[in-house]
Amino acid sequence: MTAIWWLRRDLRLADNLTLARALENGLVLPVFILDPLLLSGTPSRRQDFLWTNLEKLDQDLRQLGSYLVVRKGKPVEVLTDLLEETGADRIYAEEDFTPYDRLRSVLVGGCLPLKLVQGQLGVHPLAAMKSNGEPYTVYTPFKRNWLAVKPELPGIPEPDEIPTIPDIPTEQIPSGRIESLFPPGEKAAQDRLEDFLANGIGQYHETRDRMDLDGTSRLSPYLHFGVLGLRTALRRAGEQLASLNDTRGAEVWLSELIWREFYIHILYHFPHVRTQNFRPQYDQLPWRNNEEEFDAWKEGRTGYPIVDAAMRQLKSTGWMHNRARMITASFLVKDLLIDWRWGESWFMENLLDADLAANNGGWQWVAGTGTDAAPYFRIFNPILQSKKYDPKGDYIRRWVPELSGLDERSIHAPWEKGVQAAGYPDPIVDHKQARERTLLAYQSTREQ
């Protein structure tokens, strides 16, 4: 018996339920499809991260007597050809929950022997529902239900070998640039997880919002591509809760992981949020959508040091601290009155971990248009946020070198101290005035 293991966003060998199910058939052929429709919307930097992780996975597979077959084309056509070439009688794939992945699963499963395995989430979206059969749209009751219905998530060790069919033609994996902040491969992801659990999780509740500290796990790109399984992270968080004397850090980290899953469930049940407000009462918001201000935001030259530091970090590294994501998103939406979809699209274009569900959920939360949204009147003050989460200005100095010579009293808002640094712009907007403008816009829309 032969099975095709169709890899999508589960680029790992350990803790892979789909691979384990495929191995029950006997011979397994690992296959990754270069889907033109999917890749056309994937920015080059994220493609580079994908290519380098596929290369590492192929190396790991060869250590187990297997190899990765790479083919380019429409999934139905590629898999049809491979079934004929190999004589395989089943295709195994990890179930994915984005609109496009659900669509291509339907297209493939409609004419080919596809078996989907739920190995991505702790709880399937259809298994975490209210008693009336409706999905949860508020995080706290969702979390309570999720904790109540979550099954055990036993770890699955990496197989000792993967018996396969030799000499199946494969295309070359495209070459990609390695990201220094996120080295590719399953071992790198596992090492980072273990380092975080050993050295970071105990203080996570205190350090995760500090942009000047290395207080987060920095696992999100690996989780997005399944180089590290979300179920692995959930299980390890549970182990920490059971073993640590002080569980505050582990509790907060587990909550963050559940937030990630919450947004996946929301996208599954309400796919329209991909392009529309979850709360339609905000559909008529009078966005200003000033393109010059949008460009200044993208390029990190708004004149607000914490905003500019974060946007430059994003452009340089393909990653941004979560607190920085909230600050920059709030500035775009609430200070500049620019449609959240503009910012969401820019993040999708530049983030290595750009996950459709989490990115959309985060932006709609900030904009006040989403499910578990921040109130419309919650508008981050970028200066106060800067002083609180980068108190000495170290984060700003790293990413905005024009301000590196300023002391901690003036670096957060140089103009307030009468300081003007060479090459650094004046603020493009007055926060107090912008706040009043935004409150009026939201209030008038709600009244209509």
Coordinates of C-alpha atoms in Angstrom, one line a residue:
M1 CA 0.0 0.0 0.0
T2 CA 1.3 3.5 -0.9
A3 CA 0.1 6.9 0.4
I4 CA 0.9 10.4 -0.8
W5 CA 1.6 12.8 2.1
W6 CA 0.6 16.1 0.7
L7 CA 2.4 18.7 2.8
R8 CA 0.9 22.2 3.0
R9 CA 1.5 23.9 6.3
D10 CA 2.9 21.1 8.3
L11 CA 6.6 21.2 7.4
R12 CA 7.8 18.9 10.2
L13 CA 8.4 15.3 11.0
A14 CA 7.9 15.3 14.8
D15 CA 4.4 15.6 16.2
N16 CA 2.8 15.3 12.8
L17 CA -0.4 13.4 13.0
T18 CA -0.9 13.4 9.2
L19 CA 2.5 11.7 8.6
A20 CA 1.6 9.2 11.3
R21 CA -1.6 8.3 9.6
A22 CA 0.0 8.0 6.2
L23 CA 2.7 5.7 7.6
E24 CA 0.0 3.3 8.7
N25 CA -0.5 2.5 5.0
G26 CA 3.1 1.4 4.4
L27 CA 5.0 3.4 1.8
V28 CA 4.7 7.1 2.0
L29 CA 5.7 9.7 -0.7
P30 CA 6.1 13.2 0.7
V31 CA 4.9 15.8 -1.8
F32 CA 4.9 19.6 -1.8
I33 CA 3.0 21.4 -4.6
L34 CA 4.1 24.8 -5.9
D35 CA 0.6 26.0 -6.4
P36 CA 0.8 29.1 -8.7
L37 CA -2.5 30.6 -7.4
L38 CA -1.3 30.4 -3.8
L39 CA 2.3 31.6 -4.6
S40 CA 1.1 34.5 -6.6
G41 CA -0.1 36.1 -3.4
T42 CA 2.9 35.2 -1.3
P43 CA 5.5 37.9 -1.1
S44 CA 9.1 37.0 -2.0
R45 CA 10.5 37.3 1.5
R46 CA 8.0 34.8 2.9
Q47 CA 8.6 32.6 -0.1
D48 CA 12.3 32.6 0.7
F49 CA 11.5 31.4 4.3
L50 CA 9.3 28.7 2.8
W51 CA 12.0 27.5 0.3
T52 CA 14.7 27.4 3.0
N53 CA 12.5 25.4 5.3
L54 CA 11.6 23.0 2.5
E55 CA 15.3 22.5 1.8
K56 CA 15.9 21.6 5.5
L57 CA 12.9 19.3 5.5
D58 CA 14.2 17.5 2.4
Q59 CA 17.5 17.0 4.2
D60 CA 15.8 15.6 7.3
L61 CA 13.7 13.3 5.1
R62 CA 16.8 11.9 3.4
Q63 CA 18.2 11.0 6.8
L64 CA 15.2 8.8 7.2
G65 CA 15.5 7.1 3.8
S66 CA 13.0 9.4 2.1
Y67 CA 13.0 12.6 0.1
L68 CA 10.7 15.5 -0.8
V69 CA 9.0 15.4 -4.2
V70 CA 8.3 19.0 -5.5
R71 CA 5.9 19.6 -8.4
K72 CA 4.5 22.8 -9.8
G73 CA 0.9 23.1 -11.0
K74 CA -2.7 22.9 -9.9
P75 CA -3.1 20.5 -7.0
V76 CA -5.8 18.4 -8.7
E77 CA -3.6 17.9 -11.8
V78 CA -0.4 17.3 -9.9
L79 CA -1.9 14.8 -7.5
T80 CA -3.7 13.0 -10.3
D81 CA -0.4 12.5 -12.1
L82 CA 1.3 11.3 -9.0
L83 CA -1.4 8.7 -8.2
E84 CA -0.9 7.3 -11.7
E85 CA 2.9 7.3 -11.4
T86 CA 3.1 5.7 -7.9
G87 CA 0.0 3.5 -7.8
A88 CA -0.9 5.2 -4.5
D89 CA -4.4 4.6 -3.2
R90 CA -4.8 7.5 -0.8
I91 CA -3.7 11.1 -0.2
Y92 CA -3.2 12.4 3.3
A93 CA -3.1 16.1 4.1
E94 CA -3.4 18.1 7.3
E95 CA -6.7 19.9 7.4
D96 CA -6.3 23.7 7.0
F97 CA -8.9 26.3 7.7
T98 CA -8.2 29.3 5.5
P99 CA -10.8 30.0 2.7
Y100 CA -8.5 29.0 -0.1
D101 CA -7.1 25.9 1.6
R102 CA -10.7 24.7 2.3
L103 CA -11.6 25.3 -1.3
R104 CA -8.7 23.4 -2.8
S105 CA -9.4 20.6 -0.4
V106 CA -12.9 20.4 -1.7
L107 CA -11.7 20.5 -5.3
V108 CA -9.1 17.7 -4.7
G109 CA -11.4 15.6 -2.4
G110 CA -14.2 15.8 -5.0
C111 CA -12.3 13.6 -7.5
L112 CA -9.4 12.1 -5.6
P113 CA -9.0 9.9 -2.5
L114 CA -8.1 12.7 -0.1
K115 CA -8.1 12.0 3.6
L116 CA -7.9 15.2 5.8
V117 CA -6.3 14.9 9.3
Q118 CA -7.0 17.5 11.9
G119 CA -3.5 18.0 13.3
Q120 CA -3.3 21.7 13.1
L121 CA -5.5 23.0 16.0
G122 CA -6.2 21.9 19.5
V123 CA -9.9 21.9 18.8
H124 CA -11.6 21.7 15.4
P125 CA -13.8 24.8 14.7
L126 CA -16.9 22.6 14.6
A127 CA -16.1 21.1 18.0
A128 CA -15.9 24.5 19.9
M129 CA -19.5 25.7 19.6
K130 CA -22.2 27.2 21.8
S131 CA -24.9 24.9 23.1
N132 CA -27.3 26.5 20.4
G133 CA -24.9 25.4 17.7
E134 CA -23.6 28.9 17.0
P135 CA -19.8 29.8 17.0
Y136 CA -18.3 31.9 19.7
T137 CA -17.5 35.4 18.8
V138 CA -16.1 36.6 22.1
Y139 CA -12.7 35.4 23.3
T140 CA -13.3 34.8 27.0
P141 CA -16.3 32.4 26.7
F142 CA -14.5 30.8 23.7
K143 CA -11.4 30.1 25.9
R144 CA -13.6 28.6 28.7
N145 CA -15.2 26.3 26.2
W146 CA -11.9 25.5 24.4
L147 CA -10.4 24.4 27.7
A148 CA -13.4 22.3 28.5
V149 CA -13.6 20.4 25.2
K150 CA -9.9 20.2 24.2
P151 CA -8.8 16.6 23.9
E152 CA -5.5 15.3 25.1
L153 CA -2.7 16.2 22.7
P154 CA -0.1 13.4 23.1
G155 CA 3.2 14.0 21.4
I156 CA 4.1 12.0 18.3
P157 CA 7.8 11.2 18.0
E158 CA 9.6 11.6 14.7
P159 CA 9.6 8.3 12.9
D160 CA 12.8 6.3 12.7
E161 CA 12.3 5.8 9.0
I162 CA 9.9 6.7 6.2
P163 CA 9.7 3.9 3.6
T164 CA 9.0 5.4 0.3
I165 CA 9.0 4.9 -3.5
P166 CA 12.4 5.7 -5.0
D167 CA 13.2 7.8 -8.1
I168 CA 10.0 9.7 -8.5
P169 CA 10.9 12.8 -10.6
T170 CA 11.0 16.1 -8.7
E171 CA 11.6 19.7 -9.5
Q172 CA 14.3 21.5 -7.7
I173 CA 13.3 23.4 -4.6
P174 CA 13.7 27.2 -5.4
S175 CA 16.6 28.8 -3.6
G176 CA 15.9 31.3 -0.9
R177 CA 17.7 33.8 1.3
I178 CA 18.1 32.7 4.9
E179 CA 16.7 35.0 7.6
S180 CA 19.3 35.6 10.3
L181 CA 16.5 36.1 12.9
F182 CA 14.7 33.0 11.9
P183 CA 17.1 30.2 10.8
P184 CA 15.2 27.5 8.9
G185 CA 14.4 24.0 9.9
E186 CA 12.5 22.0 12.5
K187 CA 15.5 21.7 14.8
A188 CA 15.9 25.5 14.9
A189 CA 12.2 25.8 15.8
Q190 CA 12.4 23.2 18.5
D191 CA 15.6 24.7 19.9
R192 CA 13.9 28.1 20.1
L193 CA 10.9 26.6 21.8
E194 CA 13.1 24.8 24.4
D195 CA 15.1 28.0 25.0
F196 CA 11.9 29.9 25.6
L197 CA 10.5 27.3 28.0
A198 CA 13.8 27.2 29.9
N199 CA 14.6 30.9 30.0
G200 CA 11.6 33.0 29.0
I201 CA 8.3 31.6 30.0
G202 CA 8.7 32.3 33.7
Q203 CA 8.8 36.0 33.1
Y204 CA 6.6 36.1 30.0
H205 CA 3.8 37.9 31.7
E206 CA 6.1 40.7 32.7
T207 CA 8.3 41.0 29.6
R208 CA 6.1 40.1 26.6
D209 CA 5.1 43.8 26.1
R210 CA 8.5 45.3 26.5
M211 CA 9.8 46.1 23.1
D212 CA 13.3 46.8 24.4
L213 CA 13.6 43.2 25.8
D214 CA 13.7 39.8 24.2
G215 CA 10.6 38.7 26.1
T216 CA 8.6 36.9 23.5
S217 CA 9.0 33.4 22.1
R218 CA 9.6 34.5 18.5
L219 CA 8.0 31.3 17.3
S220 CA 5.3 32.7 15.1
P221 CA 6.9 32.2 11.6
Y222 CA 7.6 28.5 12.5
L223 CA 4.0 28.1 13.7
H224 CA 2.6 29.7 10.6
F225 CA 4.3 27.2 8.3
G226 CA 3.9 24.3 10.7
V227 CA 7.7 23.9 11.1
L228 CA 6.6 23.8 14.7
G229 CA 3.1 22.5 15.4
L230 CA 0.6 24.6 17.2
R231 CA -0.5 21.5 19.1
T232 CA 3.1 21.0 20.2
A233 CA 3.1 24.5 21.7
L234 CA -0.3 24.0 23.3
R235 CA 0.9 20.8 24.9
R236 CA 4.1 22.2 26.2
A237 CA 2.3 25.2 27.6
G238 CA 0.1 22.7 29.5
E239 CA 3.1 20.9 30.8
Q240 CA 4.5 24.1 32.1
L241 CA 1.3 24.9 33.9
A242 CA 1.6 21.5 35.6
S243 CA 5.2 21.8 36.6
L244 CA 6.0 25.4 37.5
N245 CA 5.5 26.9 40.9
D246 CA 4.7 30.3 39.4
T247 CA 2.5 29.7 36.4
R248 CA 1.6 33.3 35.5
G249 CA 3.9 33.4 32.5
A250 CA 2.7 30.0 31.2
E251 CA -0.9 31.0 31.7
V252 CA -0.5 34.2 29.6
W253 CA 1.4 32.3 26.9
L254 CA -1.3 29.7 26.7
S255 CA -3.9 32.4 26.4
E256 CA -1.9 33.9 23.5
L257 CA -1.9 30.6 21.7
I258 CA -5.6 30.2 22.3
W259 CA -6.1 33.7 20.8
R260 CA -4.3 32.5 17.7
E261 CA -6.7 29.6 17.5
F262 CA -9.7 31.8 18.2
Y263 CA -9.0 33.9 15.1
I264 CA -8.7 30.7 13.0
H265 CA -12.1 29.7 14.2
I266 CA -13.5 33.1 13.4
L267 CA -12.2 33.0 9.9
Y268 CA -13.6 29.5 9.4
H269 CA -17.1 30.5 10.5
F270 CA -17.1 34.0 9.1
P271 CA -14.9 34.0 6.0
H272 CA -16.3 37.4 5.0
V273 CA -14.0 39.1 7.6
R274 CA -11.1 38.6 5.2
T275 CA -12.3 41.7 3.3
Q276 CA -15.2 43.1 5.4
N277 CA -15.8 44.5 8.9
F278 CA -17.2 41.9 11.2
R279 CA -19.4 44.7 12.7
P280 CA -21.2 46.1 9.7
Q281 CA -22.2 49.2 11.6
Y282 CA -18.8 50.5 10.8
D283 CA -19.0 50.0 7.1
Q284 CA -19.7 53.7 6.5
L285 CA -16.7 55.0 8.5
P286 CA -15.4 58.1 6.8
W287 CA -11.8 57.0 6.2
R288 CA -9.4 59.8 5.1
N289 CA -7.0 57.3 3.4
N290 CA -4.3 59.9 2.7
E291 CA -1.8 58.2 0.5
E292 CA 1.1 60.4 1.5
E293 CA 0.5 59.7 5.2
F294 CA 0.2 56.0 4.4
D295 CA 3.6 56.1 2.7
A296 CA 5.1 57.9 5.7
W297 CA 3.7 55.2 8.0
K298 CA 5.0 52.4 5.8
E299 CA 8.5 53.9 5.6
G300 CA 8.8 54.8 9.3
R301 CA 8.9 58.5 9.0
T302 CA 5.7 59.7 10.8
G303 CA 7.7 61.7 13.3
Y304 CA 6.5 59.5 16.2
P305 CA 9.7 57.6 17.2
I306 CA 8.0 54.4 18.5
V307 CA 5.9 54.0 15.4
D308 CA 8.8 54.6 13.1
A309 CA 11.0 52.2 15.0
A310 CA 8.5 49.5 14.7
M311 CA 7.8 50.0 11.0
R312 CA 11.5 50.0 10.3
Q313 CA 12.0 46.8 12.3
L314 CA 9.3 45.2 10.1
K315 CA 10.9 46.3 6.9
S316 CA 14.3 45.2 8.0
T317 CA 13.6 41.8 9.7
G318 CA 10.2 40.7 8.4
W319 CA 9.0 40.6 12.1
M320 CA 7.6 43.0 14.6
H321 CA 7.0 42.8 18.3
N322 CA 3.3 42.2 19.1
R323 CA 3.0 45.4 21.2
A324 CA 4.6 47.3 18.3
R325 CA 1.9 45.8 16.0
M326 CA -0.8 47.2 18.2
I327 CA 0.8 50.6 18.4
T328 CA 1.4 51.0 14.7
A329 CA -2.0 49.7 13.8
S330 CA -3.7 52.0 16.2
F331 CA -1.7 55.0 14.8
L332 CA -2.7 54.2 11.2
V333 CA -6.4 53.6 12.0
K334 CA -7.0 56.0 14.9
D335 CA -4.5 58.8 14.3
L336 CA -4.5 58.9 10.5
L337 CA -8.0 57.5 9.9
I338 CA -6.7 55.1 7.3
D339 CA -8.7 52.0 6.5
W340 CA -7.5 49.0 8.5
R341 CA -7.4 46.9 5.3
W342 CA -4.6 49.1 4.0
G343 CA -2.5 48.3 7.0
E344 CA -3.5 44.6 7.1
S345 CA -2.4 44.3 3.5
W346 CA 1.0 45.9 4.3
F347 CA 1.6 43.5 7.2
M348 CA 0.6 40.5 5.0
E349 CA 3.2 41.7 2.4
N350 CA 6.0 42.1 4.9
L351 CA 5.6 39.8 7.8
L352 CA 7.3 36.3 7.7
D353 CA 4.6 35.1 10.1
A354 CA 1.7 36.8 8.2
D355 CA -1.1 34.5 9.1
L356 CA -4.4 35.5 7.5
A357 CA -6.6 34.8 10.5
A358 CA -4.3 36.3 13.2
N359 CA -3.4 39.3 11.1
N360 CA -7.0 40.1 10.2
G361 CA -8.2 39.5 13.8
G362 CA -5.5 41.8 15.2
W363 CA -6.3 44.6 12.8
Q364 CA -10.0 44.4 13.3
W365 CA -9.5 44.3 17.1
V366 CA -7.5 47.6 16.9
A367 CA -10.0 49.2 14.5
G368 CA -12.9 48.2 16.8
T369 CA -14.7 46.5 13.8
G370 CA -14.0 42.9 14.7
T371 CA -15.5 40.2 17.0
D372 CA -13.8 40.7 20.3
A373 CA -12.8 44.2 19.4
A374 CA -11.3 47.0 21.4
P375 CA -13.9 49.8 22.0
Y376 CA -13.8 52.4 19.3
F377 CA -12.8 55.0 21.9
R378 CA -9.6 53.0 22.9
I379 CA -7.0 55.0 21.0
F380 CA -3.4 54.3 21.9
N381 CA -1.3 57.3 22.8
P382 CA 2.0 56.5 21.0
I383 CA 4.0 58.6 23.4
L384 CA 2.7 57.0 26.5
Q385 CA 3.0 53.6 24.9
S386 CA 6.6 54.4 24.1
K387 CA 7.5 55.5 27.6
K388 CA 5.8 52.4 29.2
Y389 CA 7.1 49.7 26.9
D390 CA 10.5 51.2 25.8
P391 CA 11.2 53.2 28.9
K392 CA 14.9 54.1 28.2
G393 CA 14.4 54.3 24.4
D394 CA 16.7 51.4 23.6
Y395 CA 14.3 50.0 21.0
I396 CA 13.9 53.4 19.3
R397 CA 17.7 54.0 19.2
R398 CA 18.2 50.6 17.5
W399 CA 15.8 51.2 14.7
V400 CA 15.9 55.0 14.4
P401 CA 19.6 55.9 14.4
E402 CA 18.8 59.6 13.8
L403 CA 17.6 59.7 17.5
S404 CA 20.4 57.6 18.9
G405 CA 22.0 60.6 20.7
L406 CA 18.8 61.6 22.6
D407 CA 18.4 60.9 26.3
E408 CA 15.4 58.9 27.6
R409 CA 13.5 62.1 28.5
S410 CA 13.4 63.5 25.0
I411 CA 13.6 60.4 22.8
H412 CA 9.9 59.5 23.0
A413 CA 8.6 62.9 21.7
P414 CA 11.6 65.1 20.8
W415 CA 9.4 68.0 19.8
E416 CA 7.9 68.3 23.3
K417 CA 11.4 69.1 24.5
G418 CA 12.2 71.4 21.7
V419 CA 14.7 68.9 20.2
Q420 CA 15.1 68.4 16.5
A421 CA 17.3 65.6 15.3
A422 CA 19.0 66.0 11.9
G423 CA 17.2 63.9 9.2
Y424 CA 14.2 63.1 11.4
P425 CA 10.8 64.5 10.4
D426 CA 8.3 66.4 12.5
P427 CA 5.2 64.6 13.5
I428 CA 2.7 64.3 10.6
V429 CA -0.3 64.7 12.9
D430 CA -1.1 66.1 16.3
H431 CA -2.2 63.1 18.4
K432 CA -4.7 65.0 20.6
Q433 CA -6.4 66.6 17.6
A434 CA -6.3 63.3 15.7
R435 CA -8.0 61.5 18.6
E436 CA -10.9 64.0 18.7
R437 CA -11.3 63.7 14.9
T438 CA -11.4 59.9 15.2
L439 CA -13.9 59.9 18.1
L440 CA -16.2 62.1 16.1
A441 CA -15.9 59.9 13.0
Y442 CA -16.8 56.7 14.9
Q443 CA -19.5 58.3 17.0
S444 CA -21.2 59.8 13.9
T445 CA -21.0 56.4 12.1
R446 CA -22.6 54.6 15.1
E447 CA -25.4 57.2 15.3
Q448 CA -26.2 56.7 11.6

